[in-house]
CSV table of C-alpha atoms and ligand atoms in Angstrom, one decimal:
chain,number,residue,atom,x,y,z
U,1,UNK,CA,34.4,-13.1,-166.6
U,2,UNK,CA,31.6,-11.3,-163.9
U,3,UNK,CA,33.6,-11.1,-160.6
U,4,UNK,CA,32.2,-10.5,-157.5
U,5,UNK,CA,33.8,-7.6,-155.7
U,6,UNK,CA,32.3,-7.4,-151.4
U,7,UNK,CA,33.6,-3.7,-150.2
U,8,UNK,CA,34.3,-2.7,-153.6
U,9,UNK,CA,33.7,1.1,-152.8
U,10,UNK,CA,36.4,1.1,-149.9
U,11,UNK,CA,39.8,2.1,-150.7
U,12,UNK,CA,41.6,-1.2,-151.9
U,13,UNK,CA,38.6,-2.4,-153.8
U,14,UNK,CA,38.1,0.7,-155.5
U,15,UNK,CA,41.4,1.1,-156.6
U,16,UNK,CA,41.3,-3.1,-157.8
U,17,UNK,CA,37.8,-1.9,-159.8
U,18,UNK,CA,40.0,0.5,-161.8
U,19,UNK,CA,42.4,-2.6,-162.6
U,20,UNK,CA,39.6,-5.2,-162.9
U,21,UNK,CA,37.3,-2.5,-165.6
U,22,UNK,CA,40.6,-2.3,-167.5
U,23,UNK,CA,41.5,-5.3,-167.7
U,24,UNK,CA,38.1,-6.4,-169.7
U,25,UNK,CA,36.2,-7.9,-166.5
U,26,UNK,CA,32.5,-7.4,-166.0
U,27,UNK,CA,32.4,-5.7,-162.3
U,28,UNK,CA,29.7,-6.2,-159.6
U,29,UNK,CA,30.3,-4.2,-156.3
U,30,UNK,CA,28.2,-5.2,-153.2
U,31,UNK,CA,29.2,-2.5,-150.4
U,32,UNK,CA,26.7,-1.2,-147.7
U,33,UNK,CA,28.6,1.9,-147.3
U,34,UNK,CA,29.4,1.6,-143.7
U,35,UNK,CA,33.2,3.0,-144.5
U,36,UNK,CA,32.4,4.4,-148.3
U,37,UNK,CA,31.0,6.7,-150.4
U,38,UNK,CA,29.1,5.8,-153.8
U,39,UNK,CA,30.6,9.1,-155.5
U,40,UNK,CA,33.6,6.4,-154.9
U,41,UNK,CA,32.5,4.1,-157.7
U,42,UNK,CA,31.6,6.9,-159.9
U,43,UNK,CA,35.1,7.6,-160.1
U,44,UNK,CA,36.1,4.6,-160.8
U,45,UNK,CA,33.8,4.5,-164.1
U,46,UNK,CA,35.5,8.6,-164.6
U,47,UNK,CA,38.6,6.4,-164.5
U,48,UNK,CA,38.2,3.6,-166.7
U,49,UNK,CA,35.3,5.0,-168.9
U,50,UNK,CA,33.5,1.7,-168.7
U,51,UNK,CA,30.4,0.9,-166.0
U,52,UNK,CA,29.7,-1.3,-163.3
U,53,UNK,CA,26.7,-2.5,-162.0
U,54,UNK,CA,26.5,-1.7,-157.5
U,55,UNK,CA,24.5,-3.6,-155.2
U,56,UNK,CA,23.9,-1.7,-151.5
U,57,UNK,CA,23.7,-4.9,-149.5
U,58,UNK,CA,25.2,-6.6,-146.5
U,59,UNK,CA,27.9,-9.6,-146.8
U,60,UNK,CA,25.8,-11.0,-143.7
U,61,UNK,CA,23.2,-11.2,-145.8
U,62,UNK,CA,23.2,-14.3,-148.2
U,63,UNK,CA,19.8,-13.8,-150.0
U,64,UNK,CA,21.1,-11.1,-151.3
U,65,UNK,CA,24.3,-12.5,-151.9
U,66,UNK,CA,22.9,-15.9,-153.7
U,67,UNK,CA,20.3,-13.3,-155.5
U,68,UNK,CA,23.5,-11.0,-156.6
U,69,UNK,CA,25.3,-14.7,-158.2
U,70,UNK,CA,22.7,-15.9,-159.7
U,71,UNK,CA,21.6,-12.5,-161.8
U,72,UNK,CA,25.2,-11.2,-162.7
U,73,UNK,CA,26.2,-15.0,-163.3
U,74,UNK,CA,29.3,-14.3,-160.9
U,75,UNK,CA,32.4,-16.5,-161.7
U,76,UNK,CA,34.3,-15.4,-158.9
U,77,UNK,CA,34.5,-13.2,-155.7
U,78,UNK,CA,37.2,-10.7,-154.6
U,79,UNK,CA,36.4,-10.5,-150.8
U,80,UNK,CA,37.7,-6.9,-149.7
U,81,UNK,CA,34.3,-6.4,-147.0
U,82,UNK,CA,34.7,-6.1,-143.5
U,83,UNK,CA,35.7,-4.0,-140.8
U,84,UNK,CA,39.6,-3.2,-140.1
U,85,UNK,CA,40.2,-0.4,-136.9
U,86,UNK,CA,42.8,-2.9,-134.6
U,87,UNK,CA,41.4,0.1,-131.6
U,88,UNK,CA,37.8,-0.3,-132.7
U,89,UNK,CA,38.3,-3.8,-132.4
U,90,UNK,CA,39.6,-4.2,-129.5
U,91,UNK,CA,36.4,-1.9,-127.7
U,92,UNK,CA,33.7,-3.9,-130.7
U,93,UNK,CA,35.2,-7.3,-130.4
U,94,UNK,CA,31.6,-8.3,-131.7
U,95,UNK,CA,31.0,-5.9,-134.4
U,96,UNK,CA,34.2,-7.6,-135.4
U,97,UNK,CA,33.6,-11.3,-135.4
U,98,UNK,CA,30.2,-10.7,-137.0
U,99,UNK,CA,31.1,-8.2,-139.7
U,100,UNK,CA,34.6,-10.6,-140.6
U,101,UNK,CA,33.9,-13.8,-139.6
U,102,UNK,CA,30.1,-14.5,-139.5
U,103,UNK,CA,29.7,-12.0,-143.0
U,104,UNK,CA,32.9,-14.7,-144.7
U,105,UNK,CA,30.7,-17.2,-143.7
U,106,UNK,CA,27.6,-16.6,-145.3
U,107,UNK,CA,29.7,-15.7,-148.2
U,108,UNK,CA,31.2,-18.8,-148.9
U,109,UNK,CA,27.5,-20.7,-148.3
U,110,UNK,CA,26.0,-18.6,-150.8
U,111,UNK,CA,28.7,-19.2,-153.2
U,112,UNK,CA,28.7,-22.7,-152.3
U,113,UNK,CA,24.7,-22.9,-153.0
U,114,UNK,CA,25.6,-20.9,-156.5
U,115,UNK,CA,28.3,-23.1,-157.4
U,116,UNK,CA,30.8,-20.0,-157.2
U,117,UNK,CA,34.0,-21.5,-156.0
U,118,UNK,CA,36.7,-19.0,-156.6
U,119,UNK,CA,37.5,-16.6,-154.3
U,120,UNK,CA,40.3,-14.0,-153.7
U,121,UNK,CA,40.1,-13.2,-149.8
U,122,UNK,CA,41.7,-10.0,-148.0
U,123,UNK,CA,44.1,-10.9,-145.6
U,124,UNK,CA,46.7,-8.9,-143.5
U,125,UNK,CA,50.2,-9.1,-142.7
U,126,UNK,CA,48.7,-9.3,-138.9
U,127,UNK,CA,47.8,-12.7,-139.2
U,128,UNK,CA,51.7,-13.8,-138.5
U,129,UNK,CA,51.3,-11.6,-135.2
U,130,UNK,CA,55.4,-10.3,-133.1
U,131,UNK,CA,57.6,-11.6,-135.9
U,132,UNK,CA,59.5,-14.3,-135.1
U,133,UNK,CA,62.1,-14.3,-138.2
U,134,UNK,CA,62.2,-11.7,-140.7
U,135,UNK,CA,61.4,-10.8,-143.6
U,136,UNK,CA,58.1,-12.5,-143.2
U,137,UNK,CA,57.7,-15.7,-145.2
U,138,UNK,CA,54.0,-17.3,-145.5
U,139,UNK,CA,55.2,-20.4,-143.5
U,140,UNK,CA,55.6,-18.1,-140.7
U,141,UNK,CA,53.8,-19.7,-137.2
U,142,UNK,CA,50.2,-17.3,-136.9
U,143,UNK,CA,49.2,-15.5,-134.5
U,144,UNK,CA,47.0,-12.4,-133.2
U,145,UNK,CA,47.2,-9.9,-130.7
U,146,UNK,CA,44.0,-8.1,-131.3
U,147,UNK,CA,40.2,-9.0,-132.3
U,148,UNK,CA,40.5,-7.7,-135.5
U,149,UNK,CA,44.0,-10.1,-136.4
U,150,UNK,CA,41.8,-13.0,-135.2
U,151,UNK,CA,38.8,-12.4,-137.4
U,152,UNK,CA,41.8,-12.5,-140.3
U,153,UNK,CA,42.9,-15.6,-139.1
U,154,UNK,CA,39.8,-17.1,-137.9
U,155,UNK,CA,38.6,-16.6,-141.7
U,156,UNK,CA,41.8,-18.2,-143.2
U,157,UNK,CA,41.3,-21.0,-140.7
U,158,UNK,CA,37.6,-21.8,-142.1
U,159,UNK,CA,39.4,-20.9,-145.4
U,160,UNK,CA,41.4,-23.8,-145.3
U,161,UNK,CA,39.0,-26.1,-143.8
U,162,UNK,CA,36.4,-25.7,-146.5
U,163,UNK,CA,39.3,-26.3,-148.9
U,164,UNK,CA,40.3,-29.6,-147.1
U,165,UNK,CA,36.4,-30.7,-147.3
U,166,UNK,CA,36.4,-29.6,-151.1
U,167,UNK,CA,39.5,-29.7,-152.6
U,168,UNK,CA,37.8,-28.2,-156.1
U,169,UNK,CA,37.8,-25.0,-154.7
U,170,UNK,CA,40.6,-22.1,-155.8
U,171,UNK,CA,41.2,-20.0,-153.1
U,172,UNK,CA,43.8,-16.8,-153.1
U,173,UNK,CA,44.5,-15.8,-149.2
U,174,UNK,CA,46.5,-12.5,-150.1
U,175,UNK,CA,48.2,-11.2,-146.7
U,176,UNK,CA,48.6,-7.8,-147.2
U,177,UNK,CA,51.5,-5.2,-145.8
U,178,UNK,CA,50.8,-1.8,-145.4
U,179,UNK,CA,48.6,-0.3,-148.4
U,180,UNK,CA,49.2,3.4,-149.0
U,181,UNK,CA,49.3,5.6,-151.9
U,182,UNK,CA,46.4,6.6,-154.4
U,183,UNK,CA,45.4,6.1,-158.3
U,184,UNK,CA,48.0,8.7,-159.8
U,185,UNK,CA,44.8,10.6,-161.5
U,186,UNK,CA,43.8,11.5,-157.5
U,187,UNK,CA,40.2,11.1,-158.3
U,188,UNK,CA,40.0,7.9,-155.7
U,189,UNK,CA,41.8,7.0,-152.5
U,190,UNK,CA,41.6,6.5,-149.0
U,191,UNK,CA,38.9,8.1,-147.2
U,192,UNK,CA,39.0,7.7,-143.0
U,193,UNK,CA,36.6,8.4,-141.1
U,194,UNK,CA,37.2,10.7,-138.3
U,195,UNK,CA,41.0,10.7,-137.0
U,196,UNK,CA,43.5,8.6,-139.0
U,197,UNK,CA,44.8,5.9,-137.2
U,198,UNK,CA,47.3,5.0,-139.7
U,199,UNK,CA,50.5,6.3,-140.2
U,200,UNK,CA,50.4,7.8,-144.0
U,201,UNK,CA,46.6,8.8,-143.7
U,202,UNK,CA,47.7,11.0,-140.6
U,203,UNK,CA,50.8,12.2,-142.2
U,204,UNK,CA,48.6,13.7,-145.1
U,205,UNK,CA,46.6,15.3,-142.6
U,206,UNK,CA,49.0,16.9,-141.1
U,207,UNK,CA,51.1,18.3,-144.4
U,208,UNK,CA,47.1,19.5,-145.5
U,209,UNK,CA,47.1,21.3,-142.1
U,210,UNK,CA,43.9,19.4,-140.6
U,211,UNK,CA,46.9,18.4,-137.9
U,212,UNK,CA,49.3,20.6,-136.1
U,213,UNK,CA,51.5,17.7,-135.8
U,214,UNK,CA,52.7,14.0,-136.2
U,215,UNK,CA,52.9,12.1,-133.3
U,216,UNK,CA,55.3,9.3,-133.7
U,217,UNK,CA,54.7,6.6,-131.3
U,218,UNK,CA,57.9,5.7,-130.2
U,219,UNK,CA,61.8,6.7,-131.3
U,220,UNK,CA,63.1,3.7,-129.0
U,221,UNK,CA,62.8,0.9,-130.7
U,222,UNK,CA,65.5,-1.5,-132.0
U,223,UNK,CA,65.6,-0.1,-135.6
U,224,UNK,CA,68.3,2.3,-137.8
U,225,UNK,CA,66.6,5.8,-136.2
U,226,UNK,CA,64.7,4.1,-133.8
U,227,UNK,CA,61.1,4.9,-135.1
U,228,UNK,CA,58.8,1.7,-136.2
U,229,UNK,CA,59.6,0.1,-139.7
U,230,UNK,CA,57.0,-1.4,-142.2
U,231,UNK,CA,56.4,-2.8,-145.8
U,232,UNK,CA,54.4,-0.3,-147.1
U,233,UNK,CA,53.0,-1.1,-150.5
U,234,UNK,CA,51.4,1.1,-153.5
U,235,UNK,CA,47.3,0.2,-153.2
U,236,UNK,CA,47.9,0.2,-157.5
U,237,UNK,CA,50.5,-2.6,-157.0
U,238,UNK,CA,48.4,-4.1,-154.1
U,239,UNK,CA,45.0,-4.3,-156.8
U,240,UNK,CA,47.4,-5.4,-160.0
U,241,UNK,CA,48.0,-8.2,-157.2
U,242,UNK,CA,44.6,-9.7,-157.4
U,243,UNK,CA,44.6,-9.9,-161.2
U,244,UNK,CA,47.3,-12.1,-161.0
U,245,UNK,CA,45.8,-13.8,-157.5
U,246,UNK,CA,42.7,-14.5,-160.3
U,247,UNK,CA,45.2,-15.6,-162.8
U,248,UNK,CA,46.5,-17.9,-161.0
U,249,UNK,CA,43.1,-19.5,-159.5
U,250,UNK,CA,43.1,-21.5,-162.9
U,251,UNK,CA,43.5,-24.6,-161.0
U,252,UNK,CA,42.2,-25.9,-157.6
U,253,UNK,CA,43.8,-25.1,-154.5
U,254,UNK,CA,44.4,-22.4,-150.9
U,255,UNK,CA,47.6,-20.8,-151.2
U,256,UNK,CA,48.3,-17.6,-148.7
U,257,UNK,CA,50.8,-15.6,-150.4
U,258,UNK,CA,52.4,-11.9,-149.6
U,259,UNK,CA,51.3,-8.9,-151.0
U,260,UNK,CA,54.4,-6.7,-149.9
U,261,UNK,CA,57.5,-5.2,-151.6
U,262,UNK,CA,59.9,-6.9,-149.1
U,263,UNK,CA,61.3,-3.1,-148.1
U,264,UNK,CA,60.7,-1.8,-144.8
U,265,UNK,CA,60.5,1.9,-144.0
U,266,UNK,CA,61.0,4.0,-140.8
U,267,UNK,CA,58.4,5.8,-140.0
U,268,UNK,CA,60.7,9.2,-140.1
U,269,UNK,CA,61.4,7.8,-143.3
U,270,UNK,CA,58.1,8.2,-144.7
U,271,UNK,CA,57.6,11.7,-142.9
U,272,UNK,CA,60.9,12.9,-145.1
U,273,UNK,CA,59.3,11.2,-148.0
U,274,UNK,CA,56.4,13.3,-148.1
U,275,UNK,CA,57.6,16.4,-146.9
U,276,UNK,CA,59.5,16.0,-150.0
U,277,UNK,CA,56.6,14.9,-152.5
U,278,UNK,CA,54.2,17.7,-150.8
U,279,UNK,CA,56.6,20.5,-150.4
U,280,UNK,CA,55.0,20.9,-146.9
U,281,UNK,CA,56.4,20.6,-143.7
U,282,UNK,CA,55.2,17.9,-141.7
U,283,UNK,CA,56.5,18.8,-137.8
U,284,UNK,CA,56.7,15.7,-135.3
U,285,UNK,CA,56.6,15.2,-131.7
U,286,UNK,CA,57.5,12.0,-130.3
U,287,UNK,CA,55.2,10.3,-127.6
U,288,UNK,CA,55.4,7.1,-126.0
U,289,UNK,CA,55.0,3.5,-128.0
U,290,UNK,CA,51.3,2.5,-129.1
U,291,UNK,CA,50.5,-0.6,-127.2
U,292,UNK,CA,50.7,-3.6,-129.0
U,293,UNK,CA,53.1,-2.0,-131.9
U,294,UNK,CA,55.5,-4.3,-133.1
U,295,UNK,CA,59.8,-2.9,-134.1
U,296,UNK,CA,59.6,-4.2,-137.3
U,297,UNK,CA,57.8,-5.8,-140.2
U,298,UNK,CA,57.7,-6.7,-143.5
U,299,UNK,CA,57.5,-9.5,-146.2
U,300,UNK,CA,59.3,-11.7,-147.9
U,301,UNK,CA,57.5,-11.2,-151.2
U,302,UNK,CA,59.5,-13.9,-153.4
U,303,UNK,CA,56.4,-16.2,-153.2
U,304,UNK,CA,54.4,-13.2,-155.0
U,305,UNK,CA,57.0,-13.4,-158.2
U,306,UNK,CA,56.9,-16.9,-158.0
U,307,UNK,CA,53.5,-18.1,-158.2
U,308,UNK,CA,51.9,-15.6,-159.8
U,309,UNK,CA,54.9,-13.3,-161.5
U,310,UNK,CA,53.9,-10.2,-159.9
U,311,UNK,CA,56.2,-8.2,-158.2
U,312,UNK,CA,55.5,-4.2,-156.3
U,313,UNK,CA,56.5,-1.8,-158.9
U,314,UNK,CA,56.2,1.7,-156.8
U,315,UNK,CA,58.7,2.9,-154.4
U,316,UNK,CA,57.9,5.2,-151.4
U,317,UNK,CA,58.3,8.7,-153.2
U,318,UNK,CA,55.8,7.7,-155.5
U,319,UNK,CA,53.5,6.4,-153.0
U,320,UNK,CA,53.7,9.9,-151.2
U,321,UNK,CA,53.3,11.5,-154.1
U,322,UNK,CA,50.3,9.7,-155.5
U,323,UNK,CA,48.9,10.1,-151.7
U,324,UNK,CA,49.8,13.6,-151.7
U,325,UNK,CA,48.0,14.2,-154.8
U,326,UNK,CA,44.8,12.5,-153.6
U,327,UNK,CA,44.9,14.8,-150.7
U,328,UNK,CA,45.3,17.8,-151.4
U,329,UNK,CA,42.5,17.6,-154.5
U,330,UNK,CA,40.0,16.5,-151.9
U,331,UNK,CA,41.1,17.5,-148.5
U,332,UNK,CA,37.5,16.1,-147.1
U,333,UNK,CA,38.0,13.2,-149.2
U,334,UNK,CA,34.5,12.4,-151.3
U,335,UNK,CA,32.4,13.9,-148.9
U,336,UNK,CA,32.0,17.0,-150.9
U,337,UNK,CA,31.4,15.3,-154.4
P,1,LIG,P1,37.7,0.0,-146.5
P,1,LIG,O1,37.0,0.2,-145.2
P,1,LIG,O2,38.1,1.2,-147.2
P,1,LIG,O3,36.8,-0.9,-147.4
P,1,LIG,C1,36.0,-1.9,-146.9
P,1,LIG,C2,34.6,-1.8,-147.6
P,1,LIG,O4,33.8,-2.8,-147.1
P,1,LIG,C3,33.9,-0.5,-147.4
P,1,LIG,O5,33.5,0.0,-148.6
P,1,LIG,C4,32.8,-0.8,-146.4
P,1,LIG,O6,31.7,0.0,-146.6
P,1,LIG,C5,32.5,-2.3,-146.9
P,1,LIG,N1,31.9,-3.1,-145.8
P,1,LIG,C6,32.3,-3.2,-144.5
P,1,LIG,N2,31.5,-4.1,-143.9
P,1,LIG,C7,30.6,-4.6,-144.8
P,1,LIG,C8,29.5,-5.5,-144.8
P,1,LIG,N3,29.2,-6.1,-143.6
P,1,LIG,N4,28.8,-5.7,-145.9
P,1,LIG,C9,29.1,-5.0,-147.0
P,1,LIG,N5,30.1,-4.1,-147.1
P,1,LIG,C10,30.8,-3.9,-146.0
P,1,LIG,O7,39.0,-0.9,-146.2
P,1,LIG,P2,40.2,-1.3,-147.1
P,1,LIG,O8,41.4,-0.6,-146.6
P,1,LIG,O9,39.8,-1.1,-148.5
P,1,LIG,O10,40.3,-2.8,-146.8
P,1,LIG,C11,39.7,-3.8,-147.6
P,1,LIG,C12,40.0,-5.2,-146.9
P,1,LIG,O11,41.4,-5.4,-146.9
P,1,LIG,C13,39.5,-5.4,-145.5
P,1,LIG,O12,39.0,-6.7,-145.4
P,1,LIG,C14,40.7,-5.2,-144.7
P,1,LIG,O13,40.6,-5.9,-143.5
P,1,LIG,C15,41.8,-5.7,-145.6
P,1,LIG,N6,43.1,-5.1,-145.2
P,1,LIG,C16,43.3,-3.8,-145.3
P,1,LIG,C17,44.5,-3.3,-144.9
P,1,LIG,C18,44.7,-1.8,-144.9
P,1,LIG,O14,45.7,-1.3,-144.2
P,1,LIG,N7,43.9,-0.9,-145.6
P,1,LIG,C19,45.6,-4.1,-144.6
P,1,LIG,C20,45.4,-5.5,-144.6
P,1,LIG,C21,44.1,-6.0,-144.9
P,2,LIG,N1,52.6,5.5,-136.4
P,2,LIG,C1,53.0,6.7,-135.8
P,2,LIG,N2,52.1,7.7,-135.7
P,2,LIG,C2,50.8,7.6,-136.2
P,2,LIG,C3,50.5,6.4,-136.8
P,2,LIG,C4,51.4,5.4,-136.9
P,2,LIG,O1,54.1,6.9,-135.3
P,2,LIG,O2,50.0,8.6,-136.1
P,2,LIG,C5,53.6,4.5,-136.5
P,2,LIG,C6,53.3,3.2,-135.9
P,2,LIG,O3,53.7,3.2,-134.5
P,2,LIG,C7,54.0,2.1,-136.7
P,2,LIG,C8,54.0,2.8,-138.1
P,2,LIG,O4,53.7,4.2,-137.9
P,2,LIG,O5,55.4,2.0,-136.4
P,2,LIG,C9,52.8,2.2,-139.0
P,2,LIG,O6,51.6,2.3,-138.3
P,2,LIG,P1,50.2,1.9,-139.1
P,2,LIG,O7,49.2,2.1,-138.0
P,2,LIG,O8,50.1,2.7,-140.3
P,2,LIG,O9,50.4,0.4,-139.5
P,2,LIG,P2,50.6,-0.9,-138.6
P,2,LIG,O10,51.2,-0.6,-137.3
P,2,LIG,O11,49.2,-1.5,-138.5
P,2,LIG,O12,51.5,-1.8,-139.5
């Protein structure tokens, strides 16, 4: 099977390349580097000692895209492309809509002129907005606080729409928790540009001493130690996910379905973890609560199993650890090879 991967050199879709190549698929990547590097996808062939073919293009544009289908013969698409700074989007609300929204669409009409109607879509855990009940279960009322949650759920909306028009389709909406960790080689990973605005990103910084400090945004909350808890998730059990998302899309349909391990974590939690994967001190200071931050998240995952038998494998050591490892053999990330 030739899948499809949009954002393929950014940090989930490199890391489901590697699980894609191994697994026996033929792999086409279309990624206009806005957030990447190439020398990403090079190690992704390092990795898995098999090739893939890359296409620099633009999910907004769907010449490209029908022209990308019709020459690799594309069964399927893993849709990873798009933008995904919550800040960013709330000063680019536009960038936003027409990056998410307006590039899903001219996705889904160029696979709908090609005949292409599986898709595995990248969703987020933000789409259920202030939890309600926890852990988090897919029927959960949705929501969003911020442009970039919207353009998530906007997308899922049209998602399920289309489906209701064309019930043929198989469609795999995977909400994600929070992906950390790295490909235990440490040859690919997460990249950020500039100033890390997530938590494990900026953690790594600071225990590779780019960072004097953590700053942890709030020790008042209403959890255990007081700091903010999520599901974070290996991004290698995260990309084993959408095997089994493809799998599963053997038969028509538009299931949403959790990609977490249904374990949250403090964030002091995950500063002790990888002090002790790194061996480096990680100091903290506490500041005041990052507007629009939520206590408390994370999944009920039992959906997941279910469905599509795949259940998160990695616990949080090995998540630092793997992270670790990515960081400190490219402290500047692939920017210097
Ligand atoms: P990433 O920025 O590392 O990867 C996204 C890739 O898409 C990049 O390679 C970028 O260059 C490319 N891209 C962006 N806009 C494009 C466009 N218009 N045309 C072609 N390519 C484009 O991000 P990631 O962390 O790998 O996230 C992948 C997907 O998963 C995103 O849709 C994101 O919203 C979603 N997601 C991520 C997280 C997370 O915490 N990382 C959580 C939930 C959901
Ligand atoms: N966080 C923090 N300092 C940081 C980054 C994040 O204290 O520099 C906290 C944040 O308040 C939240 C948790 O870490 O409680 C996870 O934040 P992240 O941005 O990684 O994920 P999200 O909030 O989007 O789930």
């Amino acid at each position: 099977m030739a899948i499809l991967v949009t954002g393929g050199a950014g940090y989930i879709g490199t890391h489901t390349c590697v699980e894609l190549l191994l697994a026996g698929y033929e792999v086409v990547v279309l990624d206009n580097f806005c957030n990447s590097h190439p020398t990403a996808l090079d190690r992704v062939e390092q990795i898995t000692a098999r090739s893939l073919s890359v296409v620099r293009g633009d999910v907004r544009d769907q010449a490209i895209l029908e022209a990308t289908m019709h020459h690799f013969a594309i069964d399927a698409v893993i849709h990873f492309a798009g933008l995904k700074a919550v800040g960013e989007s709330v000063e680019k609300p536009l960038d936003y809509y027409e990056n998410n929204v307006v590039g899903t669409h001219r996705l889904l009409q160029a696979m709908q002129k090609c005949g292409v109607e599986t898709l595995v879509f990248s969703s987020s855990a933000t789409v259920y907005g202030e939890p309600k009940q926890l852990p988090l279960t897919e029927d959960h009322p949705l929501s969003a606080t911020n442009p970039y949650g919207r353009s998530k759920l906007m997308v899922e909306e049209m998602l399920r729409d289309l489906w209701q028009a064309n019930t043929h389709w198989r469609i795999a909406i995977l909400r994600y928790f929070n992906p950390v960790g790295a490909h235990p080689l440490g040859l690919i990973g997460e990249d950020p540009r500039g100033v890390p605005n997530n938590l494990m990103p900026y953690v790594a910084q600071v225990a590779v001493g780019k960072h004097a400090y953590l700053n942890i945004w709030g020790n008042d909350y209403p959890t255990p130690d007081g700091t903010g808890v999520r599901d974070y998730i290996h991004v290698v059990d995260l990309a084993k996910g959408h095997l089994k998302a493809l799998a599963h899309l053997n038969a028509p349909q538009c299931t949403a379905i959790n990609l977490g391990t249904g374990v949250g974590h403090s964030v002091q939690e995950v500063r002790k973890a990888f002090e002790r994967a790194s061996g480096q001190t990680v100091p903290y200071k506490v500041s005041t609560r990052r507007q629009g931050d939520v206590a408390t998240c994370y999944a009920d995952a039992q959906l997941a199993t279910t469905l599509l038998g795949w259940k998160a494998e990695h616990d949080l050591v090995t998540m630092c650890t793997d992270h670790w490892r990515w960081q400190s053999l490219n402290p500047n990330g692939f920017s210097n090879g």
